[in-house]
mmCIF file of C-alpha atoms and ligand atoms in Angstrom:
data_model
loop_
_atom_site.group_PDB
_atom_site.id
_atom_site.type_symbol
_atom_site.label_atom_id
_atom_site.label_comp_id
_atom_site.label_asym_id
_atom_site.label_seq_id
_atom_site.Cartn_x
_atom_site.Cartn_y
_atom_site.Cartn_z
ATOM 1 C CA MET S 1 113.791 -47.111 1.704
ATOM 2 C CA MET S 2 113.326 -46.298 -1.959
ATOM 3 C CA THR S 3 113.261 -49.141 -4.598
ATOM 4 C CA ASP S 4 115.681 -48.943 -7.564
ATOM 5 C CA HIS S 5 112.396 -48.326 -9.826
ATOM 6 C CA GLU S 6 111.388 -45.408 -7.651
ATOM 7 C CA ARG S 7 114.783 -43.990 -7.565
ATOM 8 C CA LEU S 8 115.147 -44.070 -11.346
ATOM 9 C CA ALA S 9 111.666 -42.860 -11.995
ATOM 10 C CA GLN S 10 112.412 -39.675 -9.719
ATOM 11 C CA ALA S 11 115.903 -39.319 -11.585
ATOM 12 C CA VAL S 12 114.269 -39.334 -15.179
ATOM 13 C CA PRO S 13 113.069 -35.646 -15.110
ATOM 14 C CA ALA S 14 116.287 -34.344 -13.480
ATOM 15 C CA LEU S 15 118.186 -35.963 -16.097
ATOM 16 C CA ILE S 16 116.082 -34.632 -18.833
ATOM 17 C CA SER S 17 116.346 -31.084 -17.738
ATOM 18 C CA TRP S 18 119.988 -31.324 -17.028
ATOM 19 C CA TYR S 19 120.477 -32.398 -20.634
ATOM 20 C CA GLU S 20 118.552 -29.896 -22.155
ATOM 21 C CA ALA S 21 120.417 -27.245 -20.301
ATOM 22 C CA ASN S 22 123.806 -28.564 -20.661
ATOM 23 C CA ARG S 23 123.754 -30.476 -23.926
ATOM 24 C CA ILE S 24 126.868 -30.173 -26.108
ATOM 25 C CA SER S 25 126.475 -29.662 -29.830
ATOM 26 C CA MET S 26 127.377 -32.655 -32.112
ATOM 27 C CA PRO S 27 127.014 -32.906 -35.827
ATOM 28 C CA TRP S 28 124.506 -35.869 -35.502
ATOM 29 C CA ARG S 29 122.550 -34.209 -32.602
ATOM 30 C CA GLU S 30 121.787 -31.302 -34.908
ATOM 31 C CA ASP S 31 120.094 -33.399 -37.502
ATOM 32 C CA PRO S 32 119.087 -36.674 -35.748
ATOM 33 C CA THR S 33 117.817 -38.613 -38.524
ATOM 34 C CA PRO S 34 117.611 -42.467 -38.124
ATOM 35 C CA TYR S 35 120.529 -42.816 -40.613
ATOM 36 C CA HIS S 36 122.589 -40.143 -39.058
ATOM 37 C CA VAL S 37 122.071 -41.701 -35.445
ATOM 38 C CA TRP S 38 122.926 -45.014 -36.826
ATOM 39 C CA ILE S 39 126.074 -44.134 -38.601
ATOM 40 C CA SER S 40 127.256 -41.968 -35.574
ATOM 41 C CA GLU S 41 126.440 -44.709 -32.932
ATOM 42 C CA ILE S 42 128.390 -47.437 -35.014
ATOM 43 C CA MET S 43 131.341 -45.155 -35.162
ATOM 44 C CA LEU S 44 131.324 -44.083 -31.652
ATOM 45 C CA GLN S 45 131.373 -47.707 -30.440
ATOM 46 C CA GLN S 46 135.170 -47.728 -30.413
ATOM 47 C CA THR S 47 136.174 -43.999 -31.225
ATOM 48 C CA ARG S 48 136.158 -40.752 -28.911
ATOM 49 C CA ILE S 49 133.667 -38.169 -30.138
ATOM 50 C CA GLU S 50 136.415 -35.689 -31.252
ATOM 51 C CA ALA S 51 138.091 -38.304 -33.352
ATOM 52 C CA ALA S 52 134.931 -39.560 -34.932
ATOM 53 C CA ILE S 53 133.558 -36.185 -36.220
ATOM 54 C CA PRO S 54 135.805 -35.853 -39.107
ATOM 55 C CA TYR S 55 135.110 -39.543 -40.103
ATOM 56 C CA TYR S 56 131.387 -38.817 -39.777
ATOM 57 C CA HIS S 57 131.394 -35.793 -42.156
ATOM 58 C CA ARG S 58 133.644 -37.656 -44.690
ATOM 59 C CA PHE S 59 131.255 -40.847 -44.573
ATOM 60 C CA LEU S 60 128.225 -38.882 -45.097
ATOM 61 C CA ALA S 61 129.605 -36.698 -47.905
ATOM 62 C CA ALA S 62 130.453 -40.059 -49.779
ATOM 63 C CA LEU S 63 127.437 -41.935 -48.669
ATOM 64 C CA PRO S 64 124.644 -39.502 -47.828
ATOM 65 C CA ASP S 65 121.898 -42.200 -47.567
ATOM 66 C CA ILE S 66 120.846 -45.845 -47.295
ATOM 67 C CA PRO S 67 120.861 -46.457 -51.185
ATOM 68 C CA ALA S 68 124.471 -45.004 -51.436
ATOM 69 C CA LEU S 69 125.667 -47.109 -48.606
ATOM 70 C CA ALA S 70 124.057 -50.265 -50.137
ATOM 71 C CA ALA S 71 125.625 -49.708 -53.458
ATOM 72 C CA VAL S 72 129.154 -48.889 -52.378
ATOM 73 C CA GLU S 73 132.184 -51.037 -53.402
ATOM 74 C CA GLU S 74 133.616 -52.887 -50.422
ATOM 75 C CA ASP S 75 137.259 -51.372 -51.009
ATOM 76 C CA ARG S 76 135.741 -47.824 -51.100
ATOM 77 C CA LEU S 77 133.820 -48.514 -47.848
ATOM 78 C CA LEU S 78 136.881 -49.852 -45.996
ATOM 79 C CA LYS S 79 138.929 -46.951 -47.168
ATOM 80 C CA LEU S 80 136.391 -44.576 -45.691
ATOM 81 C CA TRP S 81 136.448 -46.366 -42.513
ATOM 82 C CA GLN S 82 140.179 -46.810 -42.371
ATOM 83 C CA GLY S 83 141.561 -45.408 -39.032
ATOM 84 C CA LEU S 84 138.408 -46.260 -37.216
ATOM 85 C CA GLY S 85 139.330 -50.002 -36.812
ATOM 86 C CA TYR S 86 136.954 -53.056 -36.273
ATOM 87 C CA TYR S 87 136.176 -53.076 -40.004
ATOM 88 C CA SER S 88 133.360 -55.715 -39.532
ATOM 89 C CA ARG S 89 131.332 -52.681 -38.325
ATOM 90 C CA ALA S 90 131.684 -51.095 -41.606
ATOM 91 C CA ARG S 91 130.734 -54.272 -43.531
ATOM 92 C CA ASN S 92 127.662 -54.778 -41.306
ATOM 93 C CA LEU S 93 126.686 -51.196 -42.093
ATOM 94 C CA LYS S 94 126.556 -52.105 -45.929
ATOM 95 C CA LYS S 95 124.917 -55.560 -45.338
ATOM 96 C CA ALA S 96 122.213 -53.964 -43.221
ATOM 97 C CA ALA S 97 121.566 -51.210 -45.858
ATOM 98 C CA VAL S 98 120.933 -53.826 -48.416
ATOM 99 C CA GLU S 99 118.611 -55.608 -45.930
ATOM 100 C CA ILE S 100 116.862 -52.302 -45.292
ATOM 101 C CA LEU S 101 116.178 -51.772 -49.121
ATOM 102 C CA GLU S 102 114.967 -55.465 -49.270
ATOM 103 C CA ARG S 103 112.795 -55.675 -46.226
ATOM 104 C CA PHE S 104 112.000 -52.289 -44.898
ATOM 105 C CA ASP S 105 111.403 -50.218 -48.023
ATOM 106 C CA GLY S 106 114.625 -48.230 -47.580
ATOM 107 C CA ARG S 107 113.808 -46.973 -44.202
ATOM 108 C CA LEU S 108 115.404 -48.021 -40.703
ATOM 109 C CA PRO S 109 112.443 -49.532 -39.067
ATOM 110 C CA ALA S 110 110.844 -47.669 -36.076
ATOM 111 C CA ASP S 111 110.819 -50.639 -33.826
ATOM 112 C CA ALA S 112 113.708 -52.016 -31.672
ATOM 113 C CA LYS S 113 113.156 -55.740 -32.277
ATOM 114 C CA ALA S 114 113.181 -55.159 -36.164
ATOM 115 C CA LEU S 115 116.229 -52.790 -35.750
ATOM 116 C CA ARG S 116 117.935 -55.628 -33.707
ATOM 117 C CA SER S 117 117.286 -58.084 -36.719
ATOM 118 C CA LEU S 118 119.656 -56.190 -38.798
ATOM 119 C CA PRO S 119 123.409 -57.001 -39.145
ATOM 120 C CA GLY S 120 125.728 -55.156 -36.740
ATOM 121 C CA ILE S 121 122.756 -53.676 -34.755
ATOM 122 C CA GLY S 122 122.595 -55.056 -31.156
ATOM 123 C CA ASP S 123 120.550 -53.929 -28.136
ATOM 124 C CA TYR S 124 122.457 -50.726 -27.729
ATOM 125 C CA THR S 125 122.268 -49.353 -31.236
ATOM 126 C CA ALA S 126 118.675 -50.423 -31.689
ATOM 127 C CA GLY S 127 117.974 -48.529 -28.489
ATOM 128 C CA ALA S 128 119.760 -45.450 -29.590
ATOM 129 C CA ILE S 129 118.065 -45.345 -32.869
ATOM 130 C CA ALA S 130 114.647 -46.052 -31.568
ATOM 131 C CA SER S 131 114.745 -43.508 -28.739
ATOM 132 C CA ILE S 132 116.896 -40.672 -30.418
ATOM 133 C CA ALA S 133 115.595 -40.769 -33.864
ATOM 134 C CA TYR S 134 111.933 -42.163 -33.186
ATOM 135 C CA GLY S 135 111.246 -41.027 -29.699
ATOM 136 C CA LEU S 136 110.344 -44.653 -28.616
ATOM 137 C CA PRO S 137 110.710 -45.593 -25.031
ATOM 138 C CA GLU S 138 113.818 -47.797 -25.274
ATOM 139 C CA PRO S 139 117.022 -47.400 -23.390
ATOM 140 C CA ALA S 140 120.469 -47.708 -24.996
ATOM 141 C CA VAL S 141 122.676 -49.216 -22.319
ATOM 142 C CA ASP S 142 126.404 -48.409 -22.968
ATOM 143 C CA GLY S 143 129.224 -48.434 -20.450
ATOM 144 C CA ASN S 144 128.461 -44.844 -19.365
ATOM 145 C CA VAL S 145 124.778 -45.689 -18.763
ATOM 146 C CA LEU S 146 125.652 -48.718 -16.737
ATOM 147 C CA ARG S 147 128.146 -46.817 -14.517
ATOM 148 C CA VAL S 148 125.655 -44.167 -13.791
ATOM 149 C CA VAL S 149 122.753 -46.495 -13.016
ATOM 150 C CA MET S 150 125.036 -48.749 -10.803
ATOM 151 C CA ARG S 151 126.150 -45.889 -8.766
ATOM 152 C CA LEU S 152 122.693 -44.354 -8.633
ATOM 153 C CA THR S 153 121.165 -47.629 -7.369
ATOM 154 C CA ALA S 154 124.447 -48.682 -5.301
ATOM 155 C CA CYS S 155 124.188 -52.085 -7.340
ATOM 156 C CA ASP S 156 126.998 -54.391 -6.477
ATOM 157 C CA GLU S 157 126.775 -56.664 -9.273
ATOM 158 C CA ASP S 158 129.544 -57.038 -12.004
ATOM 159 C CA ILE S 159 129.321 -54.440 -14.397
ATOM 160 C CA LEU S 160 130.874 -56.620 -16.971
ATOM 161 C CA ALA S 161 128.306 -59.239 -16.848
ATOM 162 C CA PRO S 162 125.704 -59.609 -19.365
ATOM 163 C CA ALA S 163 122.874 -60.375 -16.815
ATOM 164 C CA THR S 164 123.734 -56.907 -15.125
ATOM 165 C CA ARG S 165 123.400 -55.089 -18.389
ATOM 166 C CA LYS S 166 119.819 -56.899 -18.982
ATOM 167 C CA ARG S 167 118.701 -55.928 -15.597
ATOM 168 C CA VAL S 168 119.840 -52.290 -15.945
ATOM 169 C CA ALA S 169 117.996 -52.229 -19.550
ATOM 170 C CA ALA S 170 114.815 -53.662 -17.989
ATOM 171 C CA LEU S 171 114.928 -51.242 -15.131
ATOM 172 C CA LEU S 172 115.129 -48.178 -17.396
ATOM 173 C CA ARG S 173 112.747 -49.550 -19.902
ATOM 174 C CA GLY S 174 110.085 -49.347 -16.769
ATOM 175 C CA VAL S 175 110.608 -45.507 -16.442
ATOM 176 C CA TYR S 176 111.390 -44.363 -20.005
ATOM 177 C CA PRO S 177 109.299 -41.510 -21.402
ATOM 178 C CA THR S 178 108.490 -41.074 -25.058
ATOM 179 C CA GLY S 179 109.075 -38.515 -27.866
ATOM 180 C CA ALA S 180 111.601 -35.650 -27.512
ATOM 181 C CA GLU S 181 112.034 -36.807 -23.886
ATOM 182 C CA ALA S 182 113.105 -40.359 -24.796
ATOM 183 C CA ALA S 183 115.893 -38.767 -26.929
ATOM 184 C CA ALA S 184 116.770 -36.473 -24.296
ATOM 185 C CA LEU S 185 117.087 -39.151 -21.518
ATOM 186 C CA THR S 186 119.305 -41.292 -23.728
ATOM 187 C CA GLU S 187 121.732 -38.675 -24.685
ATOM 188 C CA GLY S 188 121.345 -37.195 -21.026
ATOM 189 C CA ILE S 189 122.345 -40.419 -19.236
ATOM 190 C CA MET S 190 125.178 -41.042 -21.510
ATOM 191 C CA GLU S 191 126.457 -37.411 -21.295
ATOM 192 C CA LEU S 192 126.169 -37.399 -17.466
ATOM 193 C CA GLY S 193 128.550 -40.450 -17.614
ATOM 194 C CA GLU S 194 130.965 -38.799 -19.974
ATOM 195 C CA ARG S 195 131.106 -35.489 -18.077
ATOM 196 C CA VAL S 196 129.877 -35.854 -14.540
ATOM 197 C CA CYS S 197 129.716 -39.387 -13.232
ATOM 198 C CA ILE S 198 133.084 -40.246 -14.907
ATOM 199 C CA PRO S 199 134.722 -43.550 -15.125
ATOM 200 C CA ASN S 200 138.182 -43.140 -13.722
ATOM 201 C CA GLY S 201 138.869 -40.937 -10.663
ATOM 202 C CA GLU S 202 136.439 -39.349 -8.417
ATOM 203 C CA PRO S 203 132.969 -38.446 -10.043
ATOM 204 C CA ARG S 204 131.895 -34.701 -10.036
ATOM 205 C CA CYS S 205 129.012 -35.307 -7.568
ATOM 206 C CA GLY S 206 128.765 -31.714 -6.812
ATOM 207 C CA ALA S 207 127.726 -30.872 -10.368
ATOM 208 C CA CYS S 208 125.488 -33.921 -10.546
ATOM 209 C CA PRO S 209 121.645 -33.226 -11.194
ATOM 210 C CA VAL S 210 120.652 -36.597 -9.456
ATOM 211 C CA ALA S 211 122.999 -36.333 -6.378
ATOM 212 C CA GLY S 212 120.089 -36.157 -4.016
ATOM 213 C CA LEU S 213 118.789 -39.441 -5.330
ATOM 214 C CA CYS S 214 121.992 -41.265 -5.500
ATOM 215 C CA ALA S 215 122.217 -44.433 -3.279
ATOM 216 C CA ALA S 216 126.150 -44.640 -3.570
ATOM 217 C CA ARG S 217 126.477 -41.176 -2.407
ATOM 218 C CA GLN S 218 124.060 -41.662 0.415
ATOM 219 C CA GLU S 219 126.219 -44.584 1.473
ATOM 220 C CA ALA S 220 129.381 -42.438 1.140
ATOM 221 C CA ALA S 221 130.633 -45.215 -1.002
ATOM 222 C CA VAL S 222 130.894 -43.673 -4.493
ATOM 223 C CA GLU S 223 134.438 -45.198 -4.924
ATOM 224 C CA ARG S 224 132.963 -48.753 -4.551
ATOM 225 C CA TYR S 225 130.756 -48.709 -7.692
ATOM 226 C CA PRO S 226 130.680 -50.023 -10.310
ATOM 227 C CA VAL S 227 131.854 -53.401 -9.031
ATOM 228 C CA ARG S 228 134.111 -55.142 -11.650
ATOM 229 C CA ALA S 229 135.031 -58.883 -11.532
ATOM 230 C CA GLU S 230 138.785 -59.536 -12.338
ATOM 231 C CA LYS S 231 139.519 -59.380 -16.067
ATOM 232 C CA LYS S 232 141.586 -62.054 -17.710
ATOM 233 C CA PRO S 233 145.027 -60.705 -18.692
ATOM 234 C CA ARG S 234 145.386 -59.916 -22.421
ATOM 235 C CA ARG S 235 147.197 -62.620 -24.523
ATOM 236 C CA LEU S 236 150.557 -61.546 -25.896
ATOM 237 C CA GLN S 237 151.008 -62.550 -29.440
ATOM 238 C CA PRO S 238 154.598 -62.105 -31.044
ATOM 239 C CA MET S 239 154.750 -61.828 -34.586
ATOM 240 C CA THR S 240 157.028 -61.071 -37.489
ATOM 241 C CA VAL S 241 155.615 -58.660 -40.200
ATOM 242 C CA LEU S 242 157.520 -58.602 -43.671
ATOM 243 C CA LEU S 243 157.642 -55.772 -46.024
ATOM 244 C CA ILE S 244 158.634 -57.711 -49.034
ATOM 245 C CA SER S 245 159.513 -55.625 -52.085
ATOM 246 C CA CYS S 246 160.322 -56.249 -55.576
ATOM 247 C CA GLY S 247 161.236 -53.210 -57.551
ATOM 248 C CA ASP S 248 158.993 -50.213 -56.378
ATOM 249 C CA ARG S 249 156.149 -52.695 -55.527
ATOM 250 C CA TYR S 250 155.420 -54.458 -52.068
ATOM 251 C CA ALA S 251 153.655 -57.783 -51.428
ATOM 252 C CA LEU S 252 150.197 -57.579 -49.702
ATOM 253 C CA ARG S 253 147.743 -60.458 -48.947
ATOM 254 C CA ARG S 254 144.101 -60.670 -47.678
ATOM 255 C CA ARG S 255 143.544 -61.917 -44.194
ATOM 256 C CA PRO S 256 141.170 -65.013 -43.862
ATOM 257 C CA GLU S 257 137.542 -64.220 -44.141
ATOM 258 C CA THR S 258 136.643 -65.130 -40.490
ATOM 259 C CA GLY S 259 138.403 -63.967 -37.313
ATOM 260 C CA LEU S 260 140.280 -60.776 -36.340
ATOM 261 C CA LEU S 261 140.501 -58.238 -39.176
ATOM 262 C CA ALA S 262 138.643 -60.524 -41.465
ATOM 263 C CA GLY S 263 139.123 -60.060 -45.154
ATOM 264 C CA LEU S 264 141.332 -56.977 -44.951
ATOM 265 C CA TRP S 265 144.610 -56.444 -46.651
ATOM 266 C CA GLU S 266 147.826 -56.983 -44.583
ATOM 267 C CA PHE S 267 151.678 -57.112 -44.928
ATOM 268 C CA PRO S 268 152.671 -60.850 -44.903
ATOM 269 C CA ASN S 269 153.595 -62.047 -41.461
ATOM 270 C CA VAL S 270 154.256 -65.000 -39.425
ATOM 271 C CA ASP S 271 153.528 -66.069 -35.828
ATOM 272 C CA GLY S 272 156.565 -65.787 -33.512
ATOM 273 C CA ALA S 273 159.510 -63.593 -33.258
ATOM 274 C CA GLN S 274 161.680 -64.972 -36.130
ATOM 275 C CA THR S 275 165.396 -64.470 -36.732
ATOM 276 C CA PRO S 276 166.537 -63.069 -40.374
ATOM 277 C CA GLU S 277 167.679 -66.664 -41.127
ATOM 278 C CA GLU S 278 164.281 -68.019 -40.175
ATOM 279 C CA VAL S 279 162.501 -65.392 -42.378
ATOM 280 C CA ALA S 280 164.748 -66.282 -45.263
ATOM 281 C CA ALA S 281 163.972 -69.885 -44.835
ATOM 282 C CA PHE S 282 160.218 -69.121 -44.381
ATOM 283 C CA LEU S 283 160.166 -66.996 -47.487
ATOM 284 C CA THR S 284 162.045 -69.767 -49.632
ATOM 285 C CA GLY S 285 159.172 -72.108 -48.652
ATOM 286 C CA GLN S 286 156.633 -69.570 -50.045
ATOM 287 C CA GLY S 287 158.372 -69.368 -53.347
ATOM 288 C CA VAL S 288 160.086 -66.196 -52.542
ATOM 289 C CA THR S 289 163.680 -65.813 -53.041
ATOM 290 C CA PRO S 290 165.118 -63.228 -50.774
ATOM 291 C CA VAL S 291 168.125 -61.180 -51.952
ATOM 292 C CA ALA S 292 168.334 -59.171 -48.749
ATOM 293 C CA VAL S 293 166.834 -59.039 -45.231
ATOM 294 C CA ARG S 294 166.982 -56.146 -42.827
ATOM 295 C CA SER S 295 165.112 -55.278 -39.634
ATOM 296 C CA CYS S 296 162.677 -52.385 -40.044
ATOM 297 C CA GLY S 297 161.523 -51.893 -36.571
ATOM 298 C CA GLU S 298 159.242 -53.083 -33.707
ATOM 299 C CA ALA S 299 155.576 -52.048 -33.150
ATOM 300 C CA ARG S 300 152.827 -53.227 -31.092
ATOM 301 C CA HIS S 301 148.988 -53.078 -31.205
ATOM 302 C CA VAL S 302 146.285 -53.695 -28.630
ATOM 303 C CA PHE S 303 143.234 -55.393 -29.381
ATOM 304 C CA SER S 304 140.480 -56.187 -26.593
ATOM 305 C CA HIS S 305 141.731 -59.746 -25.933
ATOM 306 C CA VAL S 306 145.217 -59.934 -27.667
ATOM 307 C CA GLU S 307 148.078 -57.549 -27.777
ATOM 308 C CA TRP S 308 150.315 -58.008 -31.009
ATOM 309 C CA ARG S 309 154.114 -57.597 -30.515
ATOM 310 C CA MET S 310 155.463 -57.139 -33.801
ATOM 311 C CA GLN S 311 158.992 -57.122 -35.227
ATOM 312 C CA GLY S 312 159.477 -56.263 -38.886
ATOM 313 C CA TYR S 313 161.875 -57.253 -41.684
ATOM 314 C CA ALA S 314 162.269 -55.314 -44.871
ATOM 315 C CA VAL S 315 162.900 -58.129 -47.553
ATOM 316 C CA ALA S 316 164.054 -57.460 -51.110
ATOM 317 C CA CYS S 317 163.448 -60.165 -53.706
ATOM 318 C CA ASP S 318 164.161 -60.639 -57.263
ATOM 319 C CA LYS S 319 160.690 -61.451 -58.816
ATOM 320 C CA PRO S 320 157.063 -60.946 -57.770
ATOM 321 C CA THR S 321 155.582 -64.088 -56.544
ATOM 322 C CA PRO S 322 152.100 -64.805 -57.678
ATOM 323 C CA GLY S 323 150.860 -65.828 -54.139
ATOM 324 C CA PHE S 324 150.773 -62.092 -53.242
ATOM 325 C CA THR S 325 149.324 -58.892 -54.562
ATOM 326 C CA TRP S 326 151.902 -56.404 -55.581
ATOM 327 C CA LYS S 327 151.279 -52.654 -55.231
ATOM 328 C CA THR S 328 153.374 -49.486 -55.078
ATOM 329 C CA ALA S 329 153.635 -47.532 -51.729
ATOM 330 C CA ALA S 330 151.491 -44.826 -53.061
ATOM 331 C CA GLU S 331 148.878 -47.314 -54.227
ATOM 332 C CA ILE S 332 148.720 -48.969 -50.830
ATOM 333 C CA ARG S 333 148.443 -45.635 -49.312
ATOM 334 C CA SER S 334 145.746 -44.330 -51.389
ATOM 335 C CA ASP S 335 143.649 -47.392 -52.290
ATOM 336 C CA MET S 336 144.188 -50.344 -49.854
ATOM 337 C CA ALA S 337 142.469 -50.551 -46.505
ATOM 338 C CA ILE S 338 145.351 -51.557 -44.157
ATOM 339 C CA PRO S 339 144.344 -52.025 -40.580
ATOM 340 C CA THR S 340 145.641 -49.620 -38.029
ATOM 341 C CA ALA S 341 147.520 -52.396 -36.462
ATOM 342 C CA PHE S 342 149.943 -52.113 -39.245
ATOM 343 C CA ARG S 343 150.240 -48.303 -39.146
ATOM 344 C CA PHE S 344 153.924 -48.358 -38.103
ATOM 345 C CA TYR S 345 154.970 -50.573 -41.062
ATOM 346 C CA LEU S 346 152.890 -48.508 -43.599
ATOM 347 C CA SER S 347 155.012 -45.718 -42.524
ATOM 348 C CA GLN S 348 158.087 -47.572 -43.316
ATOM 349 C CA LEU S 349 157.012 -48.018 -47.097
ATOM 350 C CA GLU S 350 159.335 -46.241 -49.446
ATOM 351 C CA ASP S 351 158.305 -44.936 -52.890
ATOM 352 C CA VAL S 352 161.412 -46.230 -54.421
ATOM 353 C CA PRO S 353 162.954 -48.918 -51.872
ATOM 354 C CA CYS S 354 166.364 -48.363 -51.127
ATOM 355 C CA PRO S 355 168.831 -51.125 -52.386
ATOM 356 C CA ILE S 356 169.485 -53.418 -49.458
ATOM 357 C CA LYS S 357 172.874 -54.898 -48.679
ATOM 358 C CA SER S 358 172.738 -58.628 -48.954
ATOM 359 C CA ILE S 359 173.118 -60.500 -45.471
HETATM 360 FE FE1 LIG M 1 127.485 -40.355 -10.110
HETATM 361 FE FE2 LIG M 1 128.100 -38.849 -8.009
HETATM 362 FE FE3 LIG M 1 125.743 -38.384 -9.557
HETATM 363 FE FE4 LIG M 1 126.124 -40.581 -8.009
HETATM 364 S S1 LIG M 1 126.070 -38.326 -7.268
HETATM 365 S S2 LIG M 1 125.260 -40.496 -10.030
HETATM 366 S S3 LIG M 1 128.184 -40.936 -8.064
HETATM 367 S S4 LIG M 1 128.034 -38.200 -10.259
#
């Protein structure tokens, strides 16, 4: 009976040859400098490849290198990131760029441990930069890689457990090549997971270069892997979003510096599904005198652990209250990084808010 190490060691050359024969061109693959690999990997953490490509081009056109990233104004950075979500990733890119200038002479270090010491760079991203850009024998274990290895070795540990990820990384590290082959192996396993050993539905084992080595297939139990422990259901959070207008300006505020969507601009909102009367009472408490309130639609947004169920009210008021920042619809659309969670309400802004009948 083959050990997991032997199975993986035999799979490595097959995965590299398969990747070299089947690789799909992507902008960052055609010029895999450490900076390009870094930016692309951070973007791809929560975004599909096709969706990330225009962002990648736009980002590099604006911030072509580490000094430009270190010097960028935060609002401009967040605007470049708008639509990708998880804005802390963009902030960490800038923080890391500043540290790279201070600590590493302006170059991303060619060392996985040093890479991991930078803000926003965890095991996965460090492994990707180290292997793809520098040819170091470091695995980059994402969900695709985990799934492939767990099927290949018929591993029945929980795929979501951190200990499983550590074990898979250690197993891979023991068989990793160096140089161009390290890059091809990192890209190859991920791509096999994207295109052949796919997550939902039946994997395409007939097209798999390591089918002859796959323990799950030998057990005729491919559908059993990967094993996934029950997830806690997502928390539902009802909330009320307020489009408060005064003349042609709308009220915005910054979110708190910590927690979900930290420090981003948002439309004022309150927890819970409020009635128009409750909204009016809440606003009065904030020093806003509402002259009219009307419903402006419902929306929802799903985060990893919570789902916002939003209902909105358009509120007209007679004077701009100092507690908010007041901007026109055009300024909000062009200059302010509003999280995607509020996209529906962004679409409800009017350049000249219509007069609203009083309740
Ligand atoms: Fe995945 Fe099938 Fe290949 Fe096994 S044989 S690694 S299950 S695609």
